[in-house]
Each structure stands twice: as structure tokens, then as C-alpha cells.
């Protein structure tokens, strides 16, 4: 039995693995449950954990630079559509995405996967490329955030770093025209500042995008430090099996909740709609069902000048893990 460290966010579809209901044969884990931004910083900068959640964008950039410190598993703890996460001042002269050409857009981190997909959808559907706007990087609700990885952007991409102002305050003051974020701004959630979504019908827009493209944005994957994998080559497959079992248990609990225990008034309808749109396994792991999403992310990383070279899909994950999900 080996003892290893594991860091992951508080996701319900991994709860059975975190609480020990589902185990990994041959391994015990010292668990760290934290916000993904903290986990990523500690893993990328300090390689602090043996197994960890990681930003898909950061992992891709590192691979493109020849940094193989981590090996990837096709397990995706976080995925979320991103049309809902573009905000403008209310009122604003920006009414449609095309109005963003030439604008200043705030991002917590340029490389983060949320921004990767936001720039991708703006480019694919609205003709706004990464070099068509000016990017302002800084803390969203509080000042001081910095990039977790060093960037090497061409001169055609304008990136300004702001450390003494929060992006939401800059948005309200008119110092930036929009905010592209990974999280709902506190001021939007509580209604204390005049901010609105760029896409007023974001839910319908996201569903349409999925039906047209097959892309359900993947934010994070699970990685193992390479030296840990080389010492314990059996670990990767067993981890994939454990994450799959934990997700299955979540599905069972979710169905029981939606059909009788949930306090949410429309939980039955929401779950049935999710099944109809995404299938019963609506958070699929593996490559086969996720190829449109993963290939889009890899393309975006190249188009947005993040990857040092184009990364191919078959470079992302350990080959022996693929049959766990795609056999």
C-alpha cells in the first residue's frame, strides 16, 4: 500500500472518492480539498501533490513547451459552458458580441481555460480573434491576481496587467468594456453593481452551441506527477476506475434527490432535460465522446498564441487509461 497526496475541488461527482466510499486498490490518500485556483498554483508552481486536478489550458501549454512533469488522465472534474460568463456594464453600448471588436476585456488570467473557451466562441461564432481586442489581466473581485504560468504572446496580442484595481470596479468605471470570467462576479450575484451578461439568453445560446458543435467545455483534468507514475505505473488505471465509480454513485444519488428529496422546485424537469440533451452520462470521461471538446481546446490554444506548438489529442493522456472509458 502506497500513501499519496491528492488535491481536488469539492465536486459532488468525486465525493465518494474523497470520503473513502470508493477506494483505489493499493493506495491511500492524504486529501486536500480546496478551490481549484489554489490547487493549480500549488501544483504548477510547487508540484506539491502526487495526484491533482489541473487546468486543461495550463496542461496543454506545458506540453507544448516540452514540459512533461505531469501525465494526464481523461477524467474531467470540471466542465461548464462559458457564454454565461461574459459581462458588460448596464447600460452599455456593447449590445452584441461583434461590438467587442477593439474593446478592452478583463480576464483573471489570460491562459485560464475559461478564457480559452470564451475567446474560442467569440472567434468561431462572432469573428472576434484574440488580437482583435486588448486584454487586461488582474483580480476579478479583489486586486492582485497574477498568471500561474509565464506567457509568451506575440506583439499582435495586447495584454495589460493591473494589480491595484479589481476588474469589476474597472468595468463599472468604464476602464474596461467587458469581463470574461471563470466565476460569477459577486457584484452581479448580489446585484450591488450595474453589470449584466452580454448574452441575455445565455442558457439557450449555450444549448444551441452544444447541439451545433458537440462541444461541452472541459475546464480541468486529473494529472499525476510523472515521477509518481513511473514509480507506480498501475496507479493511473485504478484512479480512472475509481473516479468512474464515484461518478456513478453521484448519478444514483442525484436521481434519488431529483425525484423526491431535492428542495429545488424544478429539479425533476432539469434532470430530465439534462438527460435528453446530454445523455444519462452527461459528464463523460474518456476521449471518444469528448473529442470535439478536446480538439477545440487544442485548436484554441494554438490560435490564441498560448501553445508553443500545436498539441495533438493523442498526446494528452496515458494510452493505457483510454480503454477504461472507451472500450
Coordinates of C-alpha atoms in Angstrom, one line a residue:
X1 CA 0.0 0.0 0.0
X2 CA 1.4 3.4 -1.0
X3 CA 0.4 6.7 0.6
X4 CA 0.0 9.6 -1.8
X5 CA -1.4 13.1 -1.8
X6 CA -4.5 14.0 -3.8
X7 CA -5.9 17.5 -4.3
X8 CA -9.3 18.2 -5.9
X9 CA -12.2 20.6 -5.6
X10 CA -15.3 19.8 -3.6
X11 CA -17.2 18.2 -6.6
X12 CA -20.2 16.0 -5.8
X13 CA -19.3 13.5 -8.5
X14 CA -16.0 12.9 -6.8
X15 CA -17.4 12.8 -3.2
X16 CA -17.4 9.0 -2.9
X17 CA -13.6 9.0 -3.7
X18 CA -12.9 11.9 -1.2
X19 CA -14.8 10.3 1.7
X20 CA -13.4 6.8 1.1
X21 CA -16.7 5.2 0.0
X22 CA -14.8 4.4 -3.2
X23 CA -11.2 3.4 -2.8
X24 CA -8.1 2.9 -5.1
X25 CA -6.7 -0.6 -4.6
X26 CA -3.1 -0.3 -3.4
X27 CA -3.2 3.4 -2.5
X28 CA -4.3 5.5 0.4
X29 CA -4.5 9.3 0.0
X30 CA -3.9 12.3 2.1
X31 CA -6.6 14.5 0.7
X32 CA -6.6 18.3 0.1
X33 CA -9.9 19.8 -0.8
X34 CA -9.6 23.4 -2.0
X35 CA -10.6 25.9 -4.6
X36 CA -9.2 24.9 -8.0
X37 CA -7.2 28.2 -8.3
X38 CA -5.3 27.4 -5.2
X39 CA -4.7 23.8 -6.2
X40 CA -3.4 24.8 -9.6
X41 CA -1.0 27.4 -8.1
X42 CA 0.4 24.8 -5.7
X43 CA 0.7 22.1 -8.3
X44 CA 2.1 24.1 -11.2
X45 CA 4.5 26.2 -9.2
X46 CA 5.5 23.8 -6.5
X47 CA 4.5 20.3 -7.7
X48 CA 3.1 19.9 -4.3
X49 CA 0.7 16.9 -4.8
X50 CA 1.1 13.4 -6.2
X51 CA -2.3 13.5 -7.9
X52 CA -4.1 16.7 -8.6
X53 CA -6.8 18.5 -10.5
X54 CA -5.3 20.8 -13.2
X55 CA -6.3 23.4 -15.7
X56 CA -6.7 21.9 -19.2
X57 CA -5.3 25.0 -20.7
X58 CA -2.2 25.1 -18.5
X59 CA -1.5 21.4 -19.0
X60 CA -1.7 21.9 -22.8
X61 CA 0.6 24.9 -22.7
X62 CA 3.2 23.0 -20.6
X63 CA 3.1 20.0 -23.0
X64 CA 3.6 22.4 -26.0
X65 CA 6.7 23.7 -24.3
X66 CA 8.2 20.2 -23.7
X67 CA 7.4 20.2 -20.0
X68 CA 6.2 16.6 -19.2
X69 CA 6.2 17.0 -15.4
X70 CA 2.7 15.7 -15.4
X71 CA 0.8 12.8 -17.1
X72 CA -2.9 13.3 -17.8
X73 CA -5.9 11.1 -17.1
X74 CA -9.1 11.5 -19.2
X75 CA -11.0 12.4 -16.1
X76 CA -12.7 15.8 -16.1
X77 CA -13.9 17.1 -12.7
X78 CA -15.0 20.5 -14.0
X79 CA -16.8 21.5 -17.2
X80 CA -19.1 24.4 -17.8
X81 CA -20.4 26.4 -20.7
X82 CA -18.9 29.9 -20.9
X83 CA -21.4 32.2 -22.8
X84 CA -22.8 33.0 -19.3
X85 CA -19.5 34.4 -18.1
X86 CA -19.1 37.4 -20.3
X87 CA -20.2 40.6 -18.5
X88 CA -20.7 44.2 -19.5
X89 CA -21.8 47.3 -17.7
X90 CA -25.5 48.0 -17.6
X91 CA -26.2 50.2 -19.6
X92 CA -23.5 49.7 -22.1
X93 CA -23.1 50.5 -25.8
X94 CA -22.0 46.9 -26.3
X95 CA -25.2 45.0 -27.2
X96 CA -23.9 42.1 -29.3
X97 CA -20.6 40.2 -29.3
X98 CA -19.5 41.8 -32.5
X99 CA -19.4 45.1 -30.6
X100 CA -16.4 43.8 -28.7
X101 CA -14.0 44.3 -31.6
X102 CA -11.4 46.9 -30.4
X103 CA -12.7 46.7 -26.8
X104 CA -10.8 46.2 -23.6
X105 CA -11.7 42.9 -21.9
X106 CA -10.7 42.0 -18.4
X107 CA -9.6 38.4 -17.6
X108 CA -8.4 37.0 -14.3
X109 CA -5.7 35.1 -16.2
X110 CA -5.2 35.1 -19.9
X111 CA -4.3 31.4 -20.1
X112 CA -7.1 30.1 -17.9
X113 CA -9.3 27.5 -19.6
X114 CA -12.5 29.6 -19.1
X115 CA -10.9 32.5 -21.1
X116 CA -9.6 30.0 -23.6
X117 CA -13.2 28.8 -24.4
X118 CA -14.6 32.4 -24.2
X119 CA -12.1 33.6 -26.8
X120 CA -12.8 30.5 -28.9
X121 CA -16.6 31.0 -29.0
X122 CA -16.1 34.7 -29.8
X123 CA -13.8 33.8 -32.7
X124 CA -15.7 30.8 -34.0
X125 CA -19.2 32.4 -33.9
X126 CA -18.6 36.1 -34.0
X127 CA -15.3 36.7 -35.8
X128 CA -13.5 38.3 -32.8
X129 CA -10.0 36.9 -32.6
X130 CA -7.5 37.1 -29.7
X131 CA -5.7 40.0 -31.4
X132 CA -8.9 42.0 -32.1
X133 CA -9.3 43.2 -28.5
X134 CA -7.0 44.4 -25.7
X135 CA -6.8 42.1 -22.7
X136 CA -6.5 43.4 -19.1
X137 CA -5.4 40.8 -16.6
X138 CA -6.0 41.1 -12.9
X139 CA -8.1 40.1 -9.9
X140 CA -11.8 39.9 -10.6
X141 CA -13.4 40.9 -7.3
X142 CA -10.3 41.9 -5.4
X143 CA -7.0 43.2 -6.9
X144 CA -3.7 41.3 -7.1
X145 CA -4.1 38.1 -9.1
X146 CA -1.3 37.0 -11.4
X147 CA -0.8 34.4 -14.0
X148 CA 0.1 30.9 -12.8
X149 CA 2.3 30.3 -15.9
X150 CA 4.6 32.6 -17.8
X151 CA 3.2 33.7 -21.2
X152 CA 5.0 34.3 -24.5
X153 CA 2.5 36.2 -26.5
X154 CA 3.3 37.9 -29.9
X155 CA 3.2 41.7 -30.2
X156 CA -0.1 41.4 -32.0
X157 CA -1.8 40.5 -28.7
X158 CA -2.2 43.3 -26.3
X159 CA -2.1 42.3 -22.6
X160 CA -2.0 44.8 -19.8
X161 CA -1.5 43.7 -16.2
X162 CA -3.4 45.6 -13.4
X163 CA -2.5 44.8 -9.8
X164 CA -4.1 47.7 -7.9
X165 CA -7.7 47.5 -9.2
X166 CA -10.4 44.9 -9.3
X167 CA -11.7 44.1 -12.7
X168 CA -15.4 44.5 -11.7
X169 CA -14.6 48.0 -10.4
X170 CA -12.8 48.8 -13.7
X171 CA -15.9 47.5 -15.6
X172 CA -18.3 49.8 -13.7
X173 CA -15.9 52.8 -14.1
X174 CA -15.7 52.2 -17.8
X175 CA -12.0 51.4 -17.8
X176 CA -12.7 48.1 -19.4
X177 CA -15.6 47.3 -21.7
X178 CA -16.2 43.7 -20.7
X179 CA -15.2 41.0 -18.2
X180 CA -14.5 37.4 -19.3
X181 CA -14.5 35.3 -16.2
X182 CA -14.4 31.8 -14.7
X183 CA -16.7 32.7 -11.9
X184 CA -19.8 34.8 -11.4
X185 CA -18.8 38.2 -10.0
X186 CA -20.0 38.8 -6.5
X187 CA -21.4 42.2 -7.6
X188 CA -23.5 40.5 -10.3
X189 CA -24.8 37.8 -8.0
X190 CA -25.9 40.2 -5.3
X191 CA -27.0 43.0 -7.6
X192 CA -24.8 45.7 -6.0
X193 CA -23.2 46.9 -9.2
X194 CA -24.8 47.6 -12.6
X195 CA -23.5 44.6 -14.5
X196 CA -25.3 42.3 -17.0
X197 CA -24.5 39.3 -19.1
X198 CA -23.5 40.0 -22.7
X199 CA -25.7 37.1 -23.8
X200 CA -29.1 37.8 -22.2
X201 CA -30.4 34.4 -23.3
X202 CA -27.2 32.6 -22.3
X203 CA -28.9 29.3 -21.5
X204 CA -30.5 28.9 -24.9
X205 CA -27.3 30.1 -26.6
X206 CA -25.2 27.5 -24.8
X207 CA -27.6 24.7 -25.6
X208 CA -27.6 25.7 -29.2
X209 CA -23.8 25.9 -29.3
X210 CA -23.6 22.3 -27.9
X211 CA -26.1 21.0 -30.4
X212 CA -24.3 22.6 -33.3
X213 CA -20.7 21.8 -32.2
X214 CA -20.8 18.9 -29.8
X215 CA -18.6 20.9 -27.5
X216 CA -19.2 20.8 -23.7
X217 CA -16.3 22.8 -22.4
X218 CA -13.8 20.9 -20.2
X219 CA -12.1 23.1 -17.7
X220 CA -10.0 20.7 -15.7
X221 CA -8.5 17.2 -15.9
X222 CA -6.7 15.0 -13.4
X223 CA -2.9 14.6 -13.6
X224 CA -0.2 12.6 -11.8
X225 CA 3.3 13.8 -11.3
X226 CA 5.5 11.9 -13.8
X227 CA 7.9 10.5 -11.2
X228 CA 4.9 9.1 -9.2
X229 CA 3.5 7.5 -12.3
X230 CA 6.9 6.0 -13.1
X231 CA 7.2 4.6 -9.6
X232 CA 3.6 3.2 -9.6
X233 CA 2.5 2.6 -13.2
X234 CA -0.6 0.7 -12.1
X235 CA -2.0 3.8 -10.4
X236 CA -3.3 5.6 -13.4
X237 CA -5.8 3.0 -14.5
X238 CA -7.0 2.4 -10.9
X239 CA -7.6 6.1 -10.4
X240 CA -9.6 6.2 -13.6
X241 CA -11.7 3.3 -12.4
X242 CA -12.2 4.9 -9.0
X243 CA -13.3 8.3 -10.5
X244 CA -15.7 6.5 -12.8
X245 CA -17.2 4.6 -9.8
X246 CA -17.5 7.8 -7.8
X247 CA -19.3 9.5 -10.6
X248 CA -21.7 6.5 -11.0
X249 CA -22.6 6.8 -7.3
X250 CA -23.2 10.5 -7.8
X251 CA -25.6 9.8 -10.6
X252 CA -27.6 7.4 -8.4
X253 CA -27.8 10.0 -5.6
X254 CA -28.7 12.7 -8.0
X255 CA -31.6 10.8 -9.4
X256 CA -32.9 9.9 -6.0
X257 CA -32.7 13.5 -4.9
X258 CA -34.3 15.0 -8.1
X259 CA -37.2 12.6 -7.9
X260 CA -38.1 13.1 -4.3
X261 CA -35.5 14.7 -2.0
X262 CA -34.3 17.8 -3.7
X263 CA -35.7 21.1 -2.3
X264 CA -35.2 22.7 -5.8
X265 CA -38.7 23.2 -7.3
X266 CA -37.8 22.2 -10.8
X267 CA -35.2 19.5 -10.2
X268 CA -37.2 16.8 -11.9
X269 CA -37.5 18.8 -15.1
X270 CA -33.9 20.0 -15.0
X271 CA -32.6 16.4 -14.7
X272 CA -34.9 15.1 -17.4
X273 CA -33.8 17.9 -19.7
X274 CA -30.2 17.2 -19.0
X275 CA -30.7 13.5 -19.9
X276 CA -32.5 14.4 -23.1
X277 CA -29.8 16.9 -24.2
X278 CA -26.6 15.3 -22.9
X279 CA -27.5 11.7 -22.2
X280 CA -27.6 9.8 -19.0
X281 CA -23.8 10.0 -18.6
X282 CA -23.8 13.8 -19.0
X283 CA -20.3 14.2 -17.5
X284 CA -18.4 11.7 -19.8
X285 CA -14.8 10.7 -19.2
X286 CA -12.5 9.3 -21.8
X287 CA -11.7 10.6 -25.3
X288 CA -14.4 9.2 -27.6
X289 CA -17.3 11.4 -26.5
X290 CA -15.1 14.3 -25.6
X291 CA -13.1 14.5 -28.9
X292 CA -14.9 17.6 -30.2
X293 CA -14.4 19.5 -27.0
X294 CA -10.7 18.5 -26.6
X295 CA -9.8 19.2 -30.2
X296 CA -11.5 22.6 -30.0
X297 CA -9.5 23.4 -26.8
X298 CA -6.2 22.3 -28.6
X299 CA -7.1 24.4 -31.6
X300 CA -7.9 27.4 -29.5
X301 CA -4.6 27.2 -27.6
X302 CA -2.8 27.4 -30.9
X303 CA -5.0 30.2 -32.4
X304 CA -4.7 32.3 -29.2
X305 CA -0.9 32.1 -29.2
X306 CA -0.7 30.1 -26.0
X307 CA 0.8 26.8 -27.2
X308 CA 4.4 26.9 -28.4
X309 CA 3.4 24.3 -31.0
X310 CA 0.2 22.5 -31.9
X311 CA -0.6 19.7 -29.4
X312 CA -2.3 16.6 -30.7
X313 CA -5.1 14.8 -29.0
X314 CA -3.1 11.6 -28.6
X315 CA -0.5 13.5 -26.5
X316 CA -2.8 14.4 -23.7
X317 CA -3.5 11.2 -21.9
X318 CA -1.8 8.0 -20.9
X319 CA -2.8 5.4 -23.5
X320 CA -3.4 2.7 -21.0
X321 CA -6.2 4.8 -19.4
X322 CA -8.3 5.1 -22.6
X323 CA -9.9 1.6 -22.5
X324 CA -11.3 2.3 -19.0
X325 CA -13.8 4.6 -20.7
X326 CA -13.8 3.9 -24.4
X327 CA -13.5 0.1 -24.6

